[in-house]
XYZ file of N, CA and C in Angstrom:
267
model
N -21.044 -14.651 16.500
C -19.839 -13.971 16.954
C -19.841 -13.659 18.443
N -20.999 -13.638 19.097
C -21.024 -13.263 20.512
C -20.246 -14.250 21.375
N -20.288 -15.521 21.029
C -19.584 -16.526 21.814
C -18.083 -16.499 21.548
N -17.692 -16.258 20.294
C -16.283 -16.248 19.889
C -15.798 -14.819 19.659
N -16.220 -13.909 20.508
C -15.934 -12.494 20.288
C -14.451 -12.176 20.225
N -13.639 -12.832 21.027
C -12.193 -12.541 21.002
C -11.589 -12.838 19.625
N -11.864 -14.027 19.113
C -11.276 -14.392 17.824
C -11.856 -13.544 16.685
N -13.133 -13.223 16.739
C -13.730 -12.379 15.694
C -13.065 -11.007 15.695
N -12.894 -10.403 16.859
C -12.266 -9.085 16.924
C -10.801 -9.132 16.497
N -10.122 -10.218 16.812
C -8.724 -10.356 16.410
C -8.573 -10.536 14.898
N -9.457 -11.338 14.319
C -9.313 -11.726 12.918
C -10.084 -10.861 11.928
N -10.962 -10.011 12.417
C -11.794 -9.198 11.522
C -11.671 -7.718 11.904
N -10.676 -7.017 11.395
C -10.476 -5.624 11.769
C -11.634 -4.704 11.372
N -12.480 -5.155 10.448
C -13.624 -4.338 10.048
C -14.757 -4.360 11.083
N -14.682 -5.242 12.067
C -15.691 -5.313 13.120
C -15.262 -4.402 14.280
N -16.105 -3.432 14.600
C -15.796 -2.498 15.681
C -16.298 -2.982 17.036
N -17.517 -3.521 17.066
C -18.136 -3.931 18.323
C -18.884 -5.239 18.127
N -19.015 -6.001 19.212
C -19.860 -7.199 19.238
C -20.751 -7.089 20.465
N -22.038 -7.325 20.265
C -22.996 -7.318 21.369
C -23.058 -8.714 21.960
N -22.961 -8.802 23.276
C -22.989 -10.098 23.964
C -24.160 -10.124 24.935
N -24.701 -11.304 25.184
C -25.813 -11.419 26.139
C -27.086 -10.851 25.538
N -27.880 -10.211 26.373
C -29.128 -9.575 25.925
C -28.765 -8.330 25.135
N -28.834 -8.412 23.813
C -28.311 -7.356 22.956
C -29.167 -6.123 22.778
N -30.453 -6.175 23.126
C -31.333 -5.038 22.867
C -30.907 -3.801 23.651
N -30.696 -3.962 24.943
C -30.276 -2.828 25.766
C -28.871 -2.379 25.423
N -28.009 -3.328 25.111
C -26.638 -3.008 24.730
C -26.625 -2.217 23.432
N -27.431 -2.616 22.466
C -27.487 -1.915 21.180
C -27.952 -0.476 21.358
N -28.957 -0.279 22.185
C -29.450 1.074 22.430
C -28.378 1.924 23.100
N -27.727 1.389 24.126
C -26.686 2.135 24.829
C -25.509 2.447 23.904
N -25.118 1.488 23.064
C -24.029 1.706 22.107
C -24.415 2.794 21.109
N -25.626 2.714 20.572
C -26.081 3.727 19.606
C -26.094 5.118 20.231
N -26.517 5.214 21.480
C -26.521 6.506 22.162
C -25.101 7.032 22.342
N -24.167 6.161 22.718
C -22.765 6.572 22.872
C -22.197 7.082 21.552
N -22.454 6.341 20.484
C -21.939 6.730 19.175
C -22.567 8.044 18.738
N -23.882 8.164 18.877
C -24.579 9.373 18.451
C -24.116 10.601 19.233
N -23.767 10.419 20.494
C -23.354 11.537 21.349
C -21.841 11.722 21.377
N -21.103 10.844 20.683
C -19.653 10.956 20.646
C -18.969 10.581 21.952
N -19.629 9.756 22.766
C -19.051 9.337 24.052
C -18.310 8.016 23.902
N -17.406 7.757 24.846
C -16.722 6.472 24.906
C -17.730 5.386 25.275
N -17.524 4.182 24.768
C -18.479 3.088 24.963
C -17.991 2.034 25.943
N -16.877 2.249 26.600
C -16.270 1.204 27.421
C -17.118 0.761 28.600
N -18.070 1.531 29.062
C -18.889 1.149 30.201
C -20.198 0.478 29.852
N -20.448 0.248 28.583
C -21.711 -0.348 28.150
C -21.692 -1.847 28.460
N -22.601 -2.324 29.319
C -22.633 -3.762 29.639
C -22.969 -4.598 28.403
N -22.270 -5.710 28.244
C -22.557 -6.618 27.146
C -21.877 -6.255 25.842
N -20.884 -5.372 25.888
C -20.212 -4.914 24.678
C -18.784 -5.436 24.643
N -18.334 -5.868 23.475
C -16.935 -6.270 23.267
C -16.381 -5.423 22.129
N -15.121 -5.054 22.214
C -14.467 -4.214 21.218
C -12.970 -4.457 21.283
N -12.226 -3.884 20.347
C -10.772 -4.011 20.349
C -10.172 -2.737 20.930
N -9.356 -2.904 21.950
C -8.647 -1.774 22.548
C -7.168 -1.913 22.229
N -6.359 -1.039 22.783
C -4.913 -1.110 22.539
C -4.307 -2.418 23.043
N -4.951 -3.033 24.041
C -4.412 -4.278 24.591
C -5.031 -5.514 23.947
N -5.923 -5.319 22.986
C -6.557 -6.441 22.300
C -8.047 -6.502 22.587
N -8.685 -7.618 22.248
C -10.125 -7.757 22.469
C -10.484 -7.563 23.944
N -11.500 -6.761 24.194
C -11.909 -6.378 25.540
C -13.424 -6.463 25.650
N -13.922 -6.707 26.861
C -15.370 -6.707 27.077
C -15.697 -6.014 28.384
N -16.901 -5.478 28.454
C -17.365 -4.842 29.679
C -18.235 -5.799 30.489
N -18.276 -7.059 30.099
C -19.099 -8.042 30.806
C -20.433 -8.223 30.111
N -21.182 -9.197 30.559
C -22.476 -9.472 29.932
C -23.541 -8.513 30.405
N -24.447 -8.205 29.520
C -25.563 -7.326 29.837
C -26.590 -8.065 30.678
N -27.082 -7.415 31.680
C -28.170 -7.956 32.481
C -29.475 -7.221 32.175
N -29.440 -6.364 31.173
C -30.605 -5.548 30.852
C -31.729 -6.405 30.280
N -32.972 -6.111 30.644
C -34.108 -6.810 30.052
C -34.327 -6.333 28.620
N -35.192 -7.017 27.906
C -35.516 -6.624 26.541
C -36.064 -5.204 26.517
N -35.509 -4.369 25.669
C -35.990 -2.990 25.536
C -36.709 -2.857 24.215
N -37.850 -2.240 24.247
C -38.643 -2.117 23.021
C -38.374 -0.774 22.345
N -37.112 -0.445 22.163
C -36.744 0.814 21.519
C -35.989 0.556 20.219
N -36.360 -0.469 19.506
C -35.626 -0.867 18.301
C -35.579 0.249 17.263
N -36.648 0.987 17.118
C -36.653 2.066 16.116
C -35.688 3.179 16.491
N -35.563 3.491 17.768
C -34.604 4.509 18.200
C -33.181 4.045 17.933
N -32.929 2.792 18.221
C -31.598 2.226 17.973
C -31.293 2.276 16.483
N -32.231 1.806 15.682
C -32.041 1.789 14.236
C -31.789 3.191 13.702
N -32.571 4.158 14.142
C -32.412 5.537 13.670
C -31.053 6.101 14.042
N -30.602 5.865 15.264
C -29.304 6.377 15.704
C -28.160 5.743 14.918
N -28.237 4.437 14.699
C -27.188 3.745 13.969
C -27.172 4.195 12.508
N -28.341 4.266 11.877
C -28.405 4.698 10.487
C -27.899 6.124 10.322
N -28.249 6.991 11.247
C -27.780 8.383 11.199
C -26.257 8.432 11.260
N -25.667 7.666 12.172
C -24.210 7.656 12.317
C -23.543 7.089 11.070
N -24.106 6.030 10.523
C -23.548 5.454 9.303
C -23.586 6.454 8.151
N -24.700 7.173 8.023
C -24.809 8.174 6.970
C -23.823 9.312 7.198
N -23.612 9.703 8.446
C -22.640 10.750 8.749
C -21.233 10.321 8.366
N -20.978 9.027 8.419
C -19.659 8.499 8.048
C -19.548 8.232 6.554
N -20.588 8.579 5.804
C -20.523 8.460 4.356
C -21.117 7.200 3.769
N -21.775 6.386 4.589
C -22.380 5.158 4.069
C -23.588 5.495 3.194
N -23.717 4.778 2.104
C -24.883 4.916 1.246
C -25.875 3.842 1.628
N -27.042 4.245 2.070
C -28.035 3.285 2.547
C -29.233 3.288 1.620
N -29.685 2.109 1.269
C -30.904 1.965 0.472
C -32.051 1.712 1.427
N -32.839 2.722 1.655
C -33.988 2.563 2.562
C -35.197 2.122 1.775
N -35.881 1.126 2.313
C -37.047 0.564 1.626
C -38.289 0.977 2.360
């Protein structure tokens, strides 16, 4: 979906965001924005649907970040807050 982000966002209303480019840093920044309730429009490498249609903040230039567990925890916490039932193994 990263390459065809415009069409995915247009055709799949259930998709909120698409990570483009180096996704590790983008995922962490997105998770932090969501966890803190901040707007995500300035996150490099992120695509989303705005009032004017599919939008992107450009490609991420961030290097690989080794914070996968922090990202996972933030995303899982937000999903659970929204009522998602998660089966943790």
